[in-house]
Amino acid sequence: QTLAIADKVRFLGAVPAGPAVEVFLDGIDLFLLASHTEGMPRALIEALARGCPAIASSAGGMPELLPPVDLVAPGSADQLARRISELLTDRPRLSEAARRNHGLAAAFTEERLRPRRREFLEQARRLAAPRVLAHVSTSARFWGFLEGQAGYMRARGFEVHAVSAAGAGLDAFAASEGVTAWAAPLERGIAPLDDLRALGRLWRLFRRLRPAIVHAHTAKAGLLALLAARAARVPVCLYTIHGLVWQARRGWRRLLLAALDRLSCRLADTVLAVAPSIRRAAIEAGLVPAEKILVPAVGSANGVDFEKFHPAKTNAASLLRRRYRIPEGAPGVGYVGRLTPDKGIGDLEAAWR
């Protein structure tokens, strides 16, 4: 209302995973993801698989997903507004983008990724004895990115543990994958006292479990888990870079976060990146030598369900417009993700103006 755009913007709030998201994607004409920092975003891959034309920033692995004409510089609201206007007024280009994006998303199906991912997991399995594997992440909402992987390792003789902040996501992952869940006081922000408590909790847990492999995910959990794993003399330490958070920071915060990421990479035996662009950026920034970092398959933490996210032949667009009182002739532009500055929400607001 303050910006005088309330009649053109609908905040749908938290939408449950599954059919509601699919209906939303079917009902829009253009998908946007203006993040300042990213990994290989599954939300974008799912939108492409659903046949959505898309415009995104060039952060993280998004240059692997879209051509340059559909990318904008992170933080460039003016460029974003121009690209939106250009694409929405060019119907042939919209149709071509939809066809191209759907075909591109096929590279990230479970069927394509499974053989390469299992080859990597089998290598880890052969190296580990005793077979105890601990995955560590900061947020309980992370675990959908490992859906199927933990169960695969458990079915091949591993005792698998999942460690993160407490939450429904952690509990649901443990139940669906048949693994053991452990809650630790891990938070996204920098909180020295809480971080020390989390470090001690992880060290004690690793001393108790005696894992052969600790696989750390995300920046905060990466550093704390790898420090604790080394102190507990864990034989194999892996670190997956899901995105370079420091790229969206300035000044001392950027320097500090980059230095901490560099330390995490040094503590790990092998570093994984979820996109070739992220691997190149990590090498160019001096975080890790080229021979130590690899991209499993073509990237992405876990790919997408291509059958689920397939263009539907339904009247979802009409239903969505009626539900939210969107005029039939108005172009529908959508975003799926967290409402945080890192996701470029401010750029979307500026582009609307």
Short mmCIF file of C-alpha atoms in Angstrom, two decimals:
data_model
loop_
_atom_site.label_atom_id
_atom_site.label_comp_id
_atom_site.label_asym_id
_atom_site.label_seq_id
_atom_site.Cartn_x
_atom_site.Cartn_y
_atom_site.Cartn_z
CA GLN A 1 0.00 0.00 0.00
CA THR A 2 2.86 2.40 0.81
CA LEU A 3 4.32 1.79 -2.64
CA ALA A 4 0.92 2.06 -4.34
CA ILE A 5 1.23 -1.41 -5.88
CA ALA A 6 -1.11 -3.34 -3.57
CA ASP A 7 -3.66 -3.82 -6.35
CA LYS A 8 -1.03 -5.57 -8.50
CA VAL A 9 0.65 -7.84 -5.93
CA ARG A 10 -0.79 -10.89 -4.15
CA PHE A 11 1.05 -12.44 -1.20
CA LEU A 12 -0.21 -16.01 -1.09
CA GLY A 13 1.65 -16.81 2.14
CA ALA A 14 2.89 -20.30 2.96
CA VAL A 15 1.76 -22.72 0.25
CA PRO A 16 2.03 -26.43 1.11
CA ALA A 17 4.32 -28.51 -1.09
CA GLY A 18 2.59 -30.56 -3.72
CA PRO A 19 -0.55 -29.81 -5.76
CA ALA A 20 -0.91 -26.21 -4.48
CA VAL A 21 2.52 -25.26 -5.84
CA GLU A 22 1.82 -27.06 -9.11
CA VAL A 23 -1.44 -25.14 -9.55
CA PHE A 24 0.37 -21.89 -8.82
CA LEU A 25 3.04 -22.61 -11.45
CA ASP A 26 0.39 -23.57 -14.00
CA GLY A 27 -1.47 -20.33 -13.35
CA ILE A 28 1.36 -17.86 -14.01
CA ASP A 29 2.76 -16.56 -17.28
CA LEU A 30 6.29 -15.87 -16.00
CA PHE A 31 8.38 -17.15 -13.08
CA LEU A 32 10.88 -14.82 -11.36
CA LEU A 33 13.84 -15.57 -9.10
CA ALA A 34 15.90 -12.44 -8.39
CA SER A 35 18.15 -13.91 -5.67
CA HIS A 36 21.37 -12.16 -4.67
CA THR A 37 22.90 -15.51 -3.72
CA GLU A 38 21.86 -19.01 -4.80
CA GLY A 39 22.94 -22.60 -5.25
CA MET A 40 21.24 -24.65 -7.96
CA PRO A 41 17.70 -23.57 -7.03
CA ARG A 42 15.20 -26.39 -7.07
CA ALA A 43 12.31 -23.89 -7.17
CA LEU A 44 13.56 -22.66 -10.54
CA ILE A 45 14.14 -26.17 -11.91
CA GLU A 46 10.61 -27.16 -10.86
CA ALA A 47 9.18 -24.09 -12.60
CA LEU A 48 11.12 -24.95 -15.78
CA ALA A 49 9.91 -28.55 -15.62
CA ARG A 50 6.35 -27.23 -15.39
CA GLY A 51 6.94 -25.31 -18.63
CA CYS A 52 7.17 -21.82 -17.15
CA PRO A 53 9.05 -19.06 -18.96
CA ALA A 54 11.44 -17.57 -16.41
CA ILE A 55 13.70 -14.63 -15.63
CA ALA A 56 16.34 -14.95 -12.93
CA SER A 57 19.45 -13.28 -11.63
CA SER A 58 22.84 -14.63 -12.61
CA ALA A 59 23.62 -15.66 -9.01
CA GLY A 60 24.87 -19.16 -8.20
CA GLY A 61 24.01 -21.89 -10.68
CA MET A 62 21.25 -20.05 -12.53
CA PRO A 63 23.43 -19.39 -15.62
CA GLU A 64 23.38 -23.19 -16.09
CA LEU A 65 19.58 -23.11 -16.20
CA LEU A 66 18.71 -20.08 -18.35
CA PRO A 67 20.23 -18.36 -21.41
CA PRO A 68 21.85 -14.91 -20.96
CA VAL A 69 18.83 -13.14 -22.45
CA ASP A 70 16.73 -14.36 -19.51
CA LEU A 71 19.26 -13.40 -16.81
CA VAL A 72 19.85 -10.12 -14.98
CA ALA A 73 22.65 -8.94 -12.71
CA PRO A 74 21.89 -9.54 -9.00
CA GLY A 75 20.47 -6.37 -7.46
CA SER A 76 19.58 -4.73 -10.79
CA ALA A 77 15.90 -3.82 -10.43
CA ASP A 78 15.87 -1.65 -13.57
CA GLN A 79 17.27 -4.46 -15.71
CA LEU A 80 14.79 -6.88 -14.14
CA ALA A 81 11.86 -4.58 -14.98
CA ARG A 82 13.02 -4.25 -18.60
CA ARG A 83 13.42 -8.01 -19.04
CA ILE A 84 9.95 -8.66 -17.58
CA SER A 85 8.36 -6.12 -19.93
CA GLU A 86 10.26 -7.42 -22.98
CA LEU A 87 9.32 -11.04 -22.38
CA LEU A 88 5.67 -10.51 -21.46
CA THR A 89 5.06 -8.46 -24.62
CA ASP A 90 6.64 -11.05 -26.92
CA ARG A 91 4.22 -13.98 -27.09
CA PRO A 92 6.30 -16.08 -29.55
CA ARG A 93 9.33 -15.73 -27.28
CA LEU A 94 7.23 -16.72 -24.26
CA SER A 95 6.09 -19.88 -26.02
CA GLU A 96 9.61 -20.74 -27.15
CA ALA A 97 10.97 -20.17 -23.61
CA ALA A 98 8.34 -22.52 -22.19
CA ARG A 99 9.31 -25.30 -24.62
CA ARG A 100 13.03 -24.76 -24.11
CA ASN A 101 12.80 -24.64 -20.31
CA HIS A 102 10.77 -27.83 -20.10
CA GLY A 103 13.36 -29.67 -22.18
CA LEU A 104 16.27 -28.28 -20.18
CA ALA A 105 14.76 -29.43 -16.88
CA ALA A 106 14.86 -33.02 -18.12
CA ALA A 107 18.60 -33.06 -17.33
CA PHE A 108 17.71 -32.94 -13.63
CA THR A 109 15.29 -35.85 -13.45
CA GLU A 110 15.80 -38.63 -10.92
CA GLU A 111 16.44 -41.07 -13.78
CA ARG A 112 19.28 -38.95 -15.19
CA LEU A 113 20.91 -38.11 -11.86
CA ARG A 114 20.51 -41.45 -10.07
CA PRO A 115 23.35 -43.38 -11.79
CA ARG A 116 25.94 -40.64 -11.24
CA ARG A 117 24.85 -39.91 -7.69
CA ARG A 118 24.89 -43.62 -6.79
CA GLU A 119 28.37 -43.98 -8.26
CA PHE A 120 29.56 -41.28 -5.88
CA LEU A 121 27.70 -42.77 -2.91
CA GLU A 122 29.13 -46.20 -3.67
CA GLN A 123 32.64 -44.76 -3.55
CA ALA A 124 31.86 -43.29 -0.13
CA ARG A 125 30.41 -46.61 1.01
CA ARG A 126 33.55 -48.52 0.06
CA LEU A 127 35.75 -46.06 1.93
CA ALA A 128 33.80 -46.12 5.17
CA ALA A 129 34.31 -48.68 7.90
CA PRO A 130 32.56 -48.73 10.29
CA ARG A 131 29.59 -47.60 8.24
CA VAL A 132 28.27 -44.65 10.19
CA LEU A 133 27.35 -41.50 8.24
CA ALA A 134 26.25 -38.19 9.77
CA HIS A 135 24.68 -35.43 7.65
CA VAL A 136 24.68 -31.98 9.27
CA SER A 137 22.71 -28.88 8.20
CA THR A 138 21.65 -25.67 9.87
CA SER A 139 17.91 -25.59 9.21
CA ALA A 140 15.33 -28.32 9.72
CA ARG A 141 13.80 -27.22 6.39
CA PHE A 142 16.90 -28.40 4.51
CA TRP A 143 16.26 -32.13 4.52
CA GLY A 144 14.09 -32.33 1.42
CA PHE A 145 17.29 -31.77 -0.56
CA LEU A 146 18.54 -35.21 0.53
CA GLU A 147 15.30 -37.09 0.01
CA GLY A 148 16.15 -40.61 -1.16
CA GLN A 149 19.91 -40.32 -0.64
CA ALA A 150 19.97 -41.15 3.07
CA GLY A 151 17.62 -44.07 2.53
CA TYR A 152 19.83 -45.34 -0.28
CA MET A 153 22.88 -45.42 2.01
CA ARG A 154 20.91 -47.00 4.86
CA ALA A 155 19.70 -49.77 2.54
CA ARG A 156 23.36 -50.54 1.77
CA GLY A 157 24.45 -51.07 5.32
CA PHE A 158 25.05 -47.56 6.62
CA GLU A 159 23.84 -46.30 9.95
CA VAL A 160 22.69 -42.79 8.93
CA HIS A 161 22.17 -39.80 11.24
CA ALA A 162 20.68 -36.37 10.45
CA VAL A 163 21.67 -33.37 12.57
CA SER A 164 20.15 -29.87 12.39
CA ALA A 165 18.08 -27.39 14.35
CA ALA A 166 14.91 -28.95 15.73
CA GLY A 167 11.83 -28.81 13.53
CA ALA A 168 9.14 -30.72 11.70
CA GLY A 169 11.35 -31.06 8.62
CA LEU A 170 14.00 -32.97 10.56
CA ASP A 171 11.43 -35.30 12.13
CA ALA A 172 9.68 -35.96 8.81
CA PHE A 173 12.98 -36.69 7.06
CA ALA A 174 14.03 -39.15 9.77
CA ALA A 175 10.70 -40.96 9.57
CA SER A 176 10.58 -41.17 5.76
CA GLU A 177 14.24 -42.19 5.32
CA GLY A 178 14.48 -44.47 8.35
CA VAL A 179 17.40 -42.55 9.89
CA THR A 180 18.15 -41.18 13.35
CA ALA A 181 17.50 -37.47 13.97
CA TRP A 182 19.50 -35.29 16.36
CA ALA A 183 18.58 -31.69 17.23
CA ALA A 184 21.41 -29.22 17.75
CA PRO A 185 21.27 -25.46 18.54
CA LEU A 186 22.18 -24.36 15.02
CA GLU A 187 20.97 -21.00 13.72
CA ARG A 188 21.54 -19.19 10.41
CA GLY A 189 22.94 -15.93 11.84
CA ILE A 190 26.24 -15.27 13.58
CA ALA A 191 25.72 -15.81 17.34
CA PRO A 192 29.09 -16.52 19.03
CA LEU A 193 27.79 -18.00 22.30
CA ASP A 194 25.15 -20.16 20.63
CA ASP A 195 27.69 -21.24 18.01
CA LEU A 196 30.11 -22.37 20.72
CA ARG A 197 27.34 -24.38 22.36
CA ALA A 198 26.49 -25.95 19.01
CA LEU A 199 30.16 -26.77 18.40
CA GLY A 200 30.37 -28.53 21.76
CA ARG A 201 27.14 -30.40 21.11
CA LEU A 202 28.41 -31.62 17.72
CA TRP A 203 31.78 -32.70 19.15
CA ARG A 204 30.11 -34.72 21.90
CA LEU A 205 27.72 -36.27 19.39
CA PHE A 206 30.53 -37.30 17.03
CA ARG A 207 32.51 -38.75 19.92
CA ARG A 208 29.47 -40.82 20.82
CA LEU A 209 28.52 -41.95 17.29
CA ARG A 210 32.06 -42.46 15.94
CA PRO A 211 31.01 -41.76 12.33
CA ALA A 212 33.23 -42.79 9.44
CA ILE A 213 31.89 -39.88 7.39
CA VAL A 214 30.57 -36.45 8.35
CA HIS A 215 28.87 -34.68 5.44
CA ALA A 216 28.27 -31.01 6.21
CA HIS A 217 25.83 -28.80 4.30
CA THR A 218 25.34 -25.00 4.25
CA ALA A 219 27.84 -22.41 5.47
CA LYS A 220 27.16 -22.29 9.22
CA ALA A 221 26.74 -26.04 9.70
CA GLY A 222 29.69 -26.62 7.38
CA LEU A 223 32.13 -24.77 9.58
CA LEU A 224 30.86 -26.00 12.96
CA ALA A 225 30.39 -29.62 11.87
CA LEU A 226 33.81 -29.84 10.22
CA LEU A 227 35.59 -28.27 13.21
CA ALA A 228 33.83 -30.73 15.52
CA ALA A 229 34.51 -33.66 13.19
CA ARG A 230 38.22 -32.91 12.99
CA ALA A 231 38.41 -32.51 16.78
CA ALA A 232 36.63 -35.87 17.14
CA ARG A 233 39.01 -37.45 14.60
CA VAL A 234 36.36 -38.40 12.06
CA PRO A 235 38.19 -40.15 9.16
CA VAL A 236 36.31 -38.61 6.20
CA CYS A 237 34.85 -35.08 6.05
CA LEU A 238 32.76 -33.81 3.14
CA TYR A 239 31.40 -30.31 2.59
CA THR A 240 28.73 -29.35 0.06
CA ILE A 241 28.54 -25.72 -1.04
CA HIS A 242 24.87 -25.04 -1.72
CA GLY A 243 25.52 -21.35 -2.39
CA LEU A 244 28.09 -18.64 -1.66
CA VAL A 245 26.30 -16.47 0.88
CA TRP A 246 29.19 -13.99 1.17
CA GLN A 247 28.67 -12.89 -2.44
CA ALA A 248 25.57 -10.96 -1.35
CA ARG A 249 27.37 -9.18 1.51
CA ARG A 250 29.56 -6.07 1.63
CA GLY A 251 32.48 -4.84 3.70
CA TRP A 252 33.73 -6.78 6.70
CA ARG A 253 30.81 -9.25 6.62
CA ARG A 254 31.78 -10.32 3.11
CA LEU A 255 35.43 -10.76 4.11
CA LEU A 256 34.52 -12.67 7.28
CA LEU A 257 32.04 -15.03 5.61
CA ALA A 258 34.42 -15.74 2.73
CA ALA A 259 37.23 -16.49 5.20
CA LEU A 260 34.99 -18.88 7.14
CA ASP A 261 33.94 -20.64 3.92
CA ARG A 262 37.64 -20.95 2.99
CA LEU A 263 38.31 -22.57 6.37
CA SER A 264 35.43 -25.04 5.86
CA CYS A 265 36.87 -26.04 2.49
CA ARG A 266 40.30 -26.53 4.05
CA LEU A 267 38.86 -28.76 6.79
CA ALA A 268 37.05 -30.99 4.27
CA ASP A 269 38.67 -33.90 2.45
CA THR A 270 36.44 -33.28 -0.57
CA VAL A 271 34.22 -30.30 -1.41
CA LEU A 272 31.08 -30.67 -3.52
CA ALA A 273 29.34 -27.84 -5.40
CA VAL A 274 25.75 -27.95 -6.58
CA ALA A 275 26.51 -26.12 -9.84
CA PRO A 276 29.49 -25.61 -12.20
CA SER A 277 29.16 -21.84 -11.74
CA ILE A 278 29.52 -22.20 -7.98
CA ARG A 279 32.55 -24.45 -8.42
CA ARG A 280 34.21 -21.85 -10.69
CA ALA A 281 33.38 -19.00 -8.30
CA ALA A 282 34.80 -20.92 -5.31
CA ILE A 283 38.04 -21.63 -7.18
CA GLU A 284 38.37 -18.04 -8.45
CA ALA A 285 37.80 -16.69 -4.92
CA GLY A 286 40.59 -18.89 -3.59
CA LEU A 287 38.29 -20.91 -1.34
CA VAL A 288 39.45 -24.29 -2.61
CA PRO A 289 41.91 -25.69 -5.20
CA ALA A 290 40.35 -27.04 -8.39
CA GLU A 291 41.43 -30.62 -7.73
CA LYS A 292 39.56 -30.70 -4.41
CA ILE A 293 36.08 -29.60 -5.54
CA LEU A 294 33.68 -31.43 -7.85
CA VAL A 295 30.11 -31.16 -9.13
CA PRO A 296 28.13 -34.43 -8.84
CA ALA A 297 26.38 -35.21 -12.15
CA VAL A 298 25.20 -31.95 -13.79
CA GLY A 299 24.54 -30.19 -10.50
CA SER A 300 21.54 -29.73 -8.20
CA ALA A 301 21.32 -31.10 -4.67
CA ASN A 302 18.76 -33.73 -5.61
CA GLY A 303 17.10 -32.98 -8.96
CA VAL A 304 13.33 -32.84 -9.45
CA ASP A 305 10.45 -35.25 -9.93
CA PHE A 306 9.89 -34.71 -13.65
CA GLU A 307 6.57 -36.52 -13.69
CA LYS A 308 5.21 -34.40 -10.88
CA PHE A 309 6.51 -31.13 -12.31
CA HIS A 310 5.23 -31.64 -15.83
CA PRO A 311 3.06 -29.12 -17.68
CA ALA A 312 -0.53 -29.96 -16.81
CA LYS A 313 -3.37 -29.77 -19.28
CA THR A 314 -5.81 -28.20 -16.82
CA ASN A 315 -7.64 -24.92 -16.27
CA ALA A 316 -5.34 -24.03 -13.36
CA ALA A 317 -4.70 -20.55 -14.73
CA SER A 318 -8.39 -19.66 -14.69
CA LEU A 319 -8.87 -21.15 -11.22
CA LEU A 320 -5.90 -19.24 -9.82
CA ARG A 321 -7.06 -15.96 -11.33
CA ARG A 322 -10.60 -16.33 -9.99
CA ARG A 323 -9.35 -17.26 -6.54
CA TYR A 324 -7.15 -14.18 -6.24
CA ARG A 325 -9.26 -11.82 -8.35
CA ILE A 326 -6.67 -11.39 -11.09
CA PRO A 327 -8.14 -10.05 -14.35
CA GLU A 328 -8.13 -12.63 -17.14
CA GLY A 329 -6.14 -10.41 -19.49
CA ALA A 330 -3.44 -9.41 -16.98
CA PRO A 331 -0.05 -11.16 -17.25
CA GLY A 332 0.66 -13.30 -14.19
CA VAL A 333 4.20 -13.17 -12.80
CA GLY A 334 5.12 -15.46 -9.90
CA TYR A 335 7.85 -16.22 -7.38
CA VAL A 336 8.28 -19.20 -5.03
CA GLY A 337 10.72 -18.99 -2.12
CA ARG A 338 11.54 -17.37 1.20
CA LEU A 339 10.67 -13.68 1.69
CA THR A 340 14.19 -12.53 2.59
CA PRO A 341 16.53 -9.86 1.17
CA ASP A 342 18.90 -12.56 -0.17
CA LYS A 343 16.11 -13.72 -2.49
CA GLY A 344 15.91 -10.30 -4.17
CA ILE A 345 12.49 -9.41 -2.77
CA GLY A 346 13.52 -5.74 -2.72
CA ASP A 347 14.42 -5.96 -6.41
CA LEU A 348 11.00 -7.42 -7.22
CA GLU A 349 9.33 -4.55 -5.37
CA ALA A 350 11.48 -1.97 -7.20
CA ALA A 351 10.81 -3.63 -10.56
CA TRP A 352 7.04 -3.47 -9.92
CA ARG A 353 7.26 0.28 -9.34
#
